PDB file of C-alpha atoms in Angstrom:
ATOM      1  CA  MET A 129     133.785 101.097 105.086  1.00  0.00           C
ATOM      2  CA  ASN A 130     133.409 104.270 103.111  1.00  0.00           C
ATOM      3  CA  LYS A 131     129.930 105.472 102.120  1.00  0.00           C
ATOM      4  CA  GLN A 132     129.839 103.596  98.822  1.00  0.00           C
ATOM      5  CA  GLU A 133     131.011 100.360 100.390  1.00  0.00           C
ATOM      6  CA  ALA A 134     128.411 100.765 103.137  1.00  0.00           C
ATOM      7  CA  LEU A 135     125.646 101.398 100.658  1.00  0.00           C
ATOM      8  CA  ASP A 136     126.750  98.415  98.528  1.00  0.00           C
ATOM      9  CA  ASP A 137     126.686  96.170 101.603  1.00  0.00           C
ATOM     10  CA  PHE A 138     123.305  97.585 102.640  1.00  0.00           C
ATOM     11  CA  LEU A 139     121.810  96.879  99.201  1.00  0.00           C
ATOM     12  CA  GLU A 140     123.221  93.398  99.127  1.00  0.00           C
ATOM     13  CA  SER A 141     122.006  92.583 102.636  1.00  0.00           C
ATOM     14  CA  PHE A 142     118.611  94.187 102.717  1.00  0.00           C
ATOM     15  CA  VAL A 143     117.409  95.260  99.278  1.00  0.00           C
ATOM     16  CA  PHE A 144     118.366  93.107  96.305  1.00  0.00           C
ATOM     17  CA  ASP A 145     115.772  90.403  95.502  1.00  0.00           C
ATOM     18  CA  GLN A 146     113.834  91.151  98.716  1.00  0.00           C
ATOM     19  CA  TRP A 147     110.818  92.265  96.639  1.00  0.00           C
ATOM     20  CA  LEU A 148     110.311  88.645  95.614  1.00  0.00           C
ATOM     21  CA  LYS A 149     109.220  87.930  99.188  1.00  0.00           C
ATOM     22  CA  ASP A 150     106.328  90.332  98.656  1.00  0.00           C
ATOM     23  CA  LEU A 151     104.748  88.384  95.792  1.00  0.00           C
ATOM     24  CA  LEU A 152     102.957  85.979  98.045  1.00  0.00           C
ATOM     25  CA  PRO A 153     101.407  88.651 100.441  1.00  0.00           C
ATOM     26  CA  ILE A 154     100.323  90.656  97.388  1.00  0.00           C
ATOM     27  CA  ASP A 155      98.642  87.598  95.907  1.00  0.00           C
ATOM     28  CA  GLN A 156      97.012  86.775  99.234  1.00  0.00           C
ATOM     29  CA  ALA A 157      95.782  90.377  99.588  1.00  0.00           C
ATOM     30  CA  LEU A 158      94.255  90.199  96.114  1.00  0.00           C
ATOM     31  CA  GLU A 159      92.493  86.939  96.804  1.00  0.00           C
ATOM     32  CA  ALA A 160      91.206  88.087 100.168  1.00  0.00           C
ATOM     33  CA  GLN A 161      89.932  91.443  98.818  1.00  0.00           C
ATOM     34  CA  ARG A 162      89.345  90.606  95.156  1.00  0.00           C
ATOM     35  CA  SER A 163      85.768  91.833  95.004  1.00  0.00           C
ATOM     36  CA  SER A 164      86.418  95.212  96.586  1.00  0.00           C
ATOM     37  CA  ILE A 165      89.692  95.732  94.675  1.00  0.00           C
ATOM     38  CA  GLU A 166      88.125  94.957  91.275  1.00  0.00           C
ATOM     39  CA  GLN A 167      85.102  97.072  92.116  1.00  0.00           C
ATOM     40  CA  SER A 168      87.210 100.096  93.126  1.00  0.00           C
ATOM     41  CA  PHE A 169      89.195  99.739  89.935  1.00  0.00           C
ATOM     42  CA  SER A 170      86.059  99.624  87.779  1.00  0.00           C
ATOM     43  CA  ASP A 171      84.436 102.513  89.679  1.00  0.00           C
ATOM     44  CA  ALA A 172      87.465 104.709  89.009  1.00  0.00           C
ATOM     45  CA  PHE A 173      87.000 104.302  85.274  1.00  0.00           C
ATOM     46  CA  GLU A 174      83.240 104.624  85.418  1.00  0.00           C
ATOM     47  CA  SER A 175      83.678 108.012  87.077  1.00  0.00           C
ATOM     48  CA  VAL A 176      85.783 109.109  84.092  1.00  0.00           C
ATOM     49  CA  TRP A 177      83.375 107.732  81.512  1.00  0.00           C
ATOM     50  CA  THR A 178      80.545 109.629  83.229  1.00  0.00           C
ATOM     51  CA  GLN A 179      82.485 112.869  83.047  1.00  0.00           C
ATOM     52  CA  VAL A 180      83.207 112.300  79.405  1.00  0.00           C
ATOM     53  CA  SER A 181      79.569 111.526  78.466  1.00  0.00           C
ATOM     54  CA  GLU A 182      78.326 114.651  80.284  1.00  0.00           C
ATOM     55  CA  LEU A 183      80.839 116.859  78.498  1.00  0.00           C
ATOM     56  CA  GLN A 184      80.161 115.229  75.135  1.00  0.00           C
ATOM     57  CA  GLU A 185      76.396 115.842  75.588  1.00  0.00           C
ATOM     58  CA  GLN A 186      77.229 119.523  76.111  1.00  0.00           C
ATOM     59  CA  GLY A 187      79.398 119.565  73.000  1.00  0.00           C
ATOM     60  CA  LEU A 188      82.496 120.380  75.087  1.00  0.00           C
ATOM     61  CA  LYS A 189      84.533 117.256  74.304  1.00  0.00           C
ATOM     62  CA  GLY A 190      85.163 115.219  71.185  1.00  0.00           C
ATOM     63  CA  ASP A 191      85.310 111.440  70.867  1.00  0.00           C
ATOM     64  CA  ILE A 192      87.882 109.918  73.161  1.00  0.00           C
ATOM     65  CA  ARG A 193      91.087 108.900  71.379  1.00  0.00           C
ATOM     66  CA  TYR A 194      93.475 108.421  74.323  1.00  0.00           C
ATOM     67  CA  VAL A 195      93.075 106.923  77.800  1.00  0.00           C
ATOM     68  CA  TYR A 196      96.116 107.330  80.079  1.00  0.00           C
ATOM     69  CA  ILE A 197      96.681 105.530  83.349  1.00  0.00           C
ATOM     70  CA  SER A 198      99.604 107.138  85.097  1.00  0.00           C
ATOM     71  CA  LEU A 199     101.538 106.293  88.235  1.00  0.00           C
ATOM     72  CA  MET A 200     102.005 109.495  90.259  1.00  0.00           C
ATOM     73  CA  ARG A 201     105.606 109.276  91.428  1.00  0.00           C
ATOM     74  CA  THR A 202     105.312 112.011  93.970  1.00  0.00           C
ATOM     75  CA  SER A 203     102.577 110.140  95.791  1.00  0.00           C
ATOM     76  CA  ILE A 204     104.867 107.106  96.281  1.00  0.00           C
ATOM     77  CA  MET A 205     107.049 109.197  98.578  1.00  0.00           C
ATOM     78  CA  GLU A 206     103.986 109.791 100.757  1.00  0.00           C
ATOM     79  CA  ASN A 207     103.096 106.046 100.753  1.00  0.00           C
ATOM     80  CA  ARG A 208     100.122 106.651  98.493  1.00  0.00           C
ATOM     81  CA  PRO A 209     100.293 104.443  95.358  1.00  0.00           C
ATOM     82  CA  ASP A 210      98.042 106.747  93.259  1.00  0.00           C
ATOM     83  CA  TYR A 211      97.240 106.151  89.627  1.00  0.00           C
ATOM     84  CA  ARG A 212      95.619 108.971  87.640  1.00  0.00           C
ATOM     85  CA  ILE A 213      93.229 108.200  84.809  1.00  0.00           C
ATOM     86  CA  ASP A 214      92.852 110.716  81.993  1.00  0.00           C
ATOM     87  CA  ALA A 215      90.559 110.590  78.952  1.00  0.00           C
ATOM     88  CA  TYR A 216      91.566 112.864  76.009  1.00  0.00           C
ATOM     89  CA  ASP A 217      89.953 113.570  72.661  1.00  0.00           C
ATOM     90  CA  HIS A 218      91.897 114.186  69.472  1.00  0.00           C
ATOM     91  CA  ASN A 219      93.551 117.246  71.107  1.00  0.00           C
ATOM     92  CA  TRP A 220      95.547 114.865  73.349  1.00  0.00           C
ATOM     93  CA  PHE A 221      97.343 116.775  76.071  1.00  0.00           C
ATOM     94  CA  MET A 222      95.918 120.051  74.717  1.00  0.00           C
ATOM     95  CA  ASP A 223      92.377 118.782  75.494  1.00  0.00           C
ATOM     96  CA  ALA A 224      91.037 121.527  77.738  1.00  0.00           C
ATOM     97  CA  ALA A 225      88.015 119.552  79.010  1.00  0.00           C
ATOM     98  CA  ALA A 226      89.580 117.518  81.782  1.00  0.00           C
ATOM     99  CA  CYS A 227      88.145 114.117  82.587  1.00  0.00           C
ATOM    100  CA  VAL A 228      90.165 112.712  85.446  1.00  0.00           C
ATOM    101  CA  GLY A 229      89.794 109.794  87.817  1.00  0.00           C
ATOM    102  CA  GLY A 230      92.030 108.127  90.418  1.00  0.00           C
ATOM    103  CA  TRP A 231      92.779 104.610  91.689  1.00  0.00           C
ATOM    104  CA  ARG A 232      95.037 103.598  94.547  1.00  0.00           C
ATOM    105  CA  ALA A 233      96.906 100.246  94.356  1.00  0.00           C
ATOM    106  CA  ASP A 234      97.418  99.750  98.114  1.00  0.00           C
ATOM    107  CA  PHE A 235      97.269  95.964  97.952  1.00  0.00           C
ATOM    108  CA  ILE A 236     100.291  95.914  95.651  1.00  0.00           C
ATOM    109  CA  PHE A 237     102.433  98.692  97.173  1.00  0.00           C
ATOM    110  CA  ASP A 238     101.808  98.211 100.906  1.00  0.00           C
ATOM    111  CA  PRO A 239     104.557  95.594 101.196  1.00  0.00           C
ATOM    112  CA  LEU A 240     106.987  98.017  99.564  1.00  0.00           C
ATOM    113  CA  PHE A 241     106.127 100.700 102.059  1.00  0.00           C
ATOM    114  CA  GLN A 242     106.564  98.272 104.956  1.00  0.00           C
ATOM    115  CA  ARG A 243     109.963  97.240 103.660  1.00  0.00           C
ATOM    116  CA  MET A 244     111.100 100.770 103.413  1.00  0.00           C
ATOM    117  CA  GLU A 245     110.101 101.379 107.013  1.00  0.00           C
ATOM    118  CA  GLU A 246     112.279  98.403 108.003  1.00  0.00           C
ATOM    119  CA  LEU A 247     115.200  99.790 105.984  1.00  0.00           C
ATOM    120  CA  GLU A 248     114.978 102.988 108.025  1.00  0.00           C
ATOM    121  CA  LYS A 249     115.671 100.879 111.109  1.00  0.00           C
ATOM    122  CA  GLN A 250     118.376  98.778 109.512  1.00  0.00           C
ATOM    123  CA  LYS A 251     120.359 101.750 108.305  1.00  0.00           C
ATOM    124  CA  SER A 252     121.276 102.567 111.923  1.00  0.00           C
ATOM    125  CA  ALA A 253     123.890  99.801 111.758  1.00  0.00           C
ATOM    126  CA  TYR A 254     125.844 101.744 109.148  1.00  0.00           C
ATOM    127  CA  ALA A 255     126.864 104.760 111.210  1.00  0.00           C
ATOM    128  CA  ARG A 256     125.106 107.357 109.130  1.00  0.00           C
ATOM    129  CA  LYS A 257     126.786 106.203 105.922  1.00  0.00           C
ATOM    130  CA  VAL A 258     123.310 105.074 104.724  1.00  0.00           C
ATOM    131  CA  THR A 259     120.850 107.922 104.996  1.00  0.00           C
ATOM    132  CA  SER A 260     117.130 108.457 104.663  1.00  0.00           C
ATOM    133  CA  MET A 261     117.836 110.139 101.336  1.00  0.00           C
ATOM    134  CA  ASP A 262     119.459 106.915 100.130  1.00  0.00           C
ATOM    135  CA  ILE A 263     116.351 104.992 101.191  1.00  0.00           C
ATOM    136  CA  ALA A 264     114.102 107.498  99.361  1.00  0.00           C
ATOM    137  CA  ARG A 265     116.072 106.772  96.133  1.00  0.00           C
ATOM    138  CA  ILE A 266     115.858 103.009  96.838  1.00  0.00           C
ATOM    139  CA  LYS A 267     112.112 103.374  97.261  1.00  0.00           C
ATOM    140  CA  GLN A 268     111.700 105.023  93.858  1.00  0.00           C
ATOM    141  CA  ILE A 269     113.808 102.367  92.180  1.00  0.00           C
ATOM    142  CA  GLU A 270     112.026  99.472  93.876  1.00  0.00           C
ATOM    143  CA  ALA A 271     108.646 101.058  93.081  1.00  0.00           C
ATOM    144  CA  VAL A 272     109.154 100.180  89.409  1.00  0.00           C
ATOM    145  CA  LYS A 273     108.832  96.449  90.199  1.00  0.00           C
ATOM    146  CA  TYR A 274     105.539  97.042  91.955  1.00  0.00           C
ATOM    147  CA  HIS A 275     104.340  99.263  89.157  1.00  0.00           C
ATOM    148  CA  LEU A 276     104.897  96.410  86.772  1.00  0.00           C
ATOM    149  CA  LEU A 277     102.811  94.146  89.030  1.00  0.00           C
ATOM    150  CA  ALA A 278     100.049  96.774  89.005  1.00  0.00           C
ATOM    151  CA  ILE A 279     100.135  96.761  85.210  1.00  0.00           C
ATOM    152  CA  GLU A 280      99.709  92.998  85.151  1.00  0.00           C
ATOM    153  CA  PHE A 281      96.634  93.378  87.376  1.00  0.00           C
ATOM    154  CA  MET A 282      95.237  96.002  85.057  1.00  0.00           C
ATOM    155  CA  LYS A 283      95.622  93.716  82.079  1.00  0.00           C
ATOM    156  CA  THR A 284      93.369  91.172  83.745  1.00  0.00           C
ATOM    157  CA  ARG A 285      90.609  93.830  84.061  1.00  0.00           C
ATOM    158  CA  ILE A 286      90.790  95.374  80.607  1.00  0.00           C
ATOM    159  CA  SER A 287      88.096  93.178  79.026  1.00  0.00           C
ATOM    160  CA  ALA A 288      85.610  94.042  81.771  1.00  0.00           C
ATOM    161  CA  LEU A 289      86.353  97.771  81.354  1.00  0.00           C
ATOM    162  CA  LEU A 290      85.857  97.593  77.553  1.00  0.00           C
ATOM    163  CA  THR A 291      82.417  96.096  77.988  1.00  0.00           C
ATOM    164  CA  SER A 292      81.123  98.303  80.795  1.00  0.00           C
ATOM    165  CA  ASN A 293      77.974 100.360  80.190  1.00  0.00           C
ATOM    166  CA  GLY A 294      79.748 103.695  80.723  1.00  0.00           C
ATOM    167  CA  TYR A 295      82.527 102.900  78.250  1.00  0.00           C
ATOM    168  CA  LEU A 296      80.111 101.641  75.584  1.00  0.00           C
ATOM    169  CA  ARG A 297      77.916 104.758  76.006  1.00  0.00           C
ATOM    170  CA  MET A 298      80.590 107.426  75.537  1.00  0.00           C
ATOM    171  CA  GLY A 299      81.840 108.568  72.184  1.00  0.00           C
ATOM    172  CA  LYS A 300      85.279 107.252  71.204  1.00  0.00           C
ATOM    173  CA  THR A 301      87.313 106.970  68.008  1.00  0.00           C
ATOM    174  CA  PRO A 302      87.823 103.621  66.230  1.00  0.00           C
ATOM    175  CA  ASP A 303      91.553 103.924  66.868  1.00  0.00           C
ATOM    176  CA  ILE A 304      91.357 104.662  70.625  1.00  0.00           C
ATOM    177  CA  HIS A 305      94.549 103.917  72.490  1.00  0.00           C
ATOM    178  CA  TRP A 306      94.845 103.089  76.183  1.00  0.00           C
ATOM    179  CA  MET A 307      98.297 103.736  77.707  1.00  0.00           C
ATOM    180  CA  VAL A 308      99.784 102.962  81.125  1.00  0.00           C
ATOM    181  CA  GLY A 309     103.000 104.350  82.534  1.00  0.00           C
ATOM    182  CA  GLU A 310     104.208 107.362  84.501  1.00  0.00           C
ATOM    183  CA  PHE A 311     102.542 110.766  84.170  1.00  0.00           C
ATOM    184  CA  ARG A 312     103.324 112.215  80.731  1.00  0.00           C
ATOM    185  CA  ASP A 313     106.321 109.891  80.443  1.00  0.00           C
ATOM    186  CA  GLN A 314     107.161 106.673  78.717  1.00  0.00           C
ATOM    187  CA  SER A 315     104.144 104.390  78.598  1.00  0.00           C
ATOM    188  CA  GLU A 316     102.989 100.963  77.520  1.00  0.00           C
ATOM    189  CA  LEU A 317     100.125 100.336  75.043  1.00  0.00           C
ATOM    190  CA  LEU A 318      97.286  98.372  76.689  1.00  0.00           C
ATOM    191  CA  VAL A 319      94.462  98.731  74.201  1.00  0.00           C
ATOM    192  CA  SER A 320      94.461  99.646  70.491  1.00  0.00           C
ATOM    193  CA  GLY A 321      91.168 100.155  68.766  1.00  0.00           C
ATOM    194  CA  ASN A 322      89.149  98.576  71.605  1.00  0.00           C
ATOM    195  CA  THR A 323      91.337  95.440  71.449  1.00  0.00           C
ATOM    196  CA  PRO A 324      93.667  94.546  74.334  1.00  0.00           C
ATOM    197  CA  VAL A 325      97.304  94.445  73.135  1.00  0.00           C
ATOM    198  CA  ASP A 326      99.065  91.067  73.355  1.00  0.00           C
ATOM    199  CA  ASP A 327     102.057  91.073  75.662  1.00  0.00           C
ATOM    200  CA  GLY A 328     104.258  89.923  72.752  1.00  0.00           C
ATOM    201  CA  ASN A 329     103.378  92.969  70.650  1.00  0.00           C
ATOM    202  CA  ASP A 330     106.606  94.686  69.545  1.00  0.00           C
ATOM    203  CA  GLY A 331     104.826  98.036  69.364  1.00  0.00           C
ATOM    204  CA  ALA A 332     103.810  98.045  72.996  1.00  0.00           C
ATOM    205  CA  LYS A 333     106.081 100.939  73.942  1.00  0.00           C
ATOM    206  CA  ALA A 334     105.406 104.624  73.168  1.00  0.00           C
ATOM    207  CA  GLN A 335     106.398 108.021  74.340  1.00  0.00           C
TER     208      GLN A 335
END
């Protein structure tokens, strides 16, 4: 086999549809650790709301108009499924008063990282025609599926976040938008005007 044939065989044998096998362990991890997972998720946002309130009290930040939850792609390569949380006022990305938090979705991405470790072993059967660089690219492509699972988890927690004391206390605009995606890249609308967006909403994509 040439390199492309080897890679095609590798993908067919060890990659395609294999992520479906991870759905059960992800669900089991969530059920086993639900309390701590949900608490860590809430705590990440409460940290941001606290920063916002403190800056607003000092007159250094306006009412929040945008909340961004961003997957940090570079962290995936280091087996750290980090999400960054940013709260912006009307200045959007030009908002100089940073309010930033972080959340790590280990329970969702751990099976992906384990699979990639297995691929490193399985590539040895392909006489160097499948490389670690190929697996790094596969990892980034496969990560999209797990990112979508993370978004589904986030959607189950939005109502709790919108009614938290810290969120209710801070200043925000009536048309506040919550977005989730990749850092300063294409994103999906989660909340519009303090109302969770229905999955069937045609306007759920934005740049």
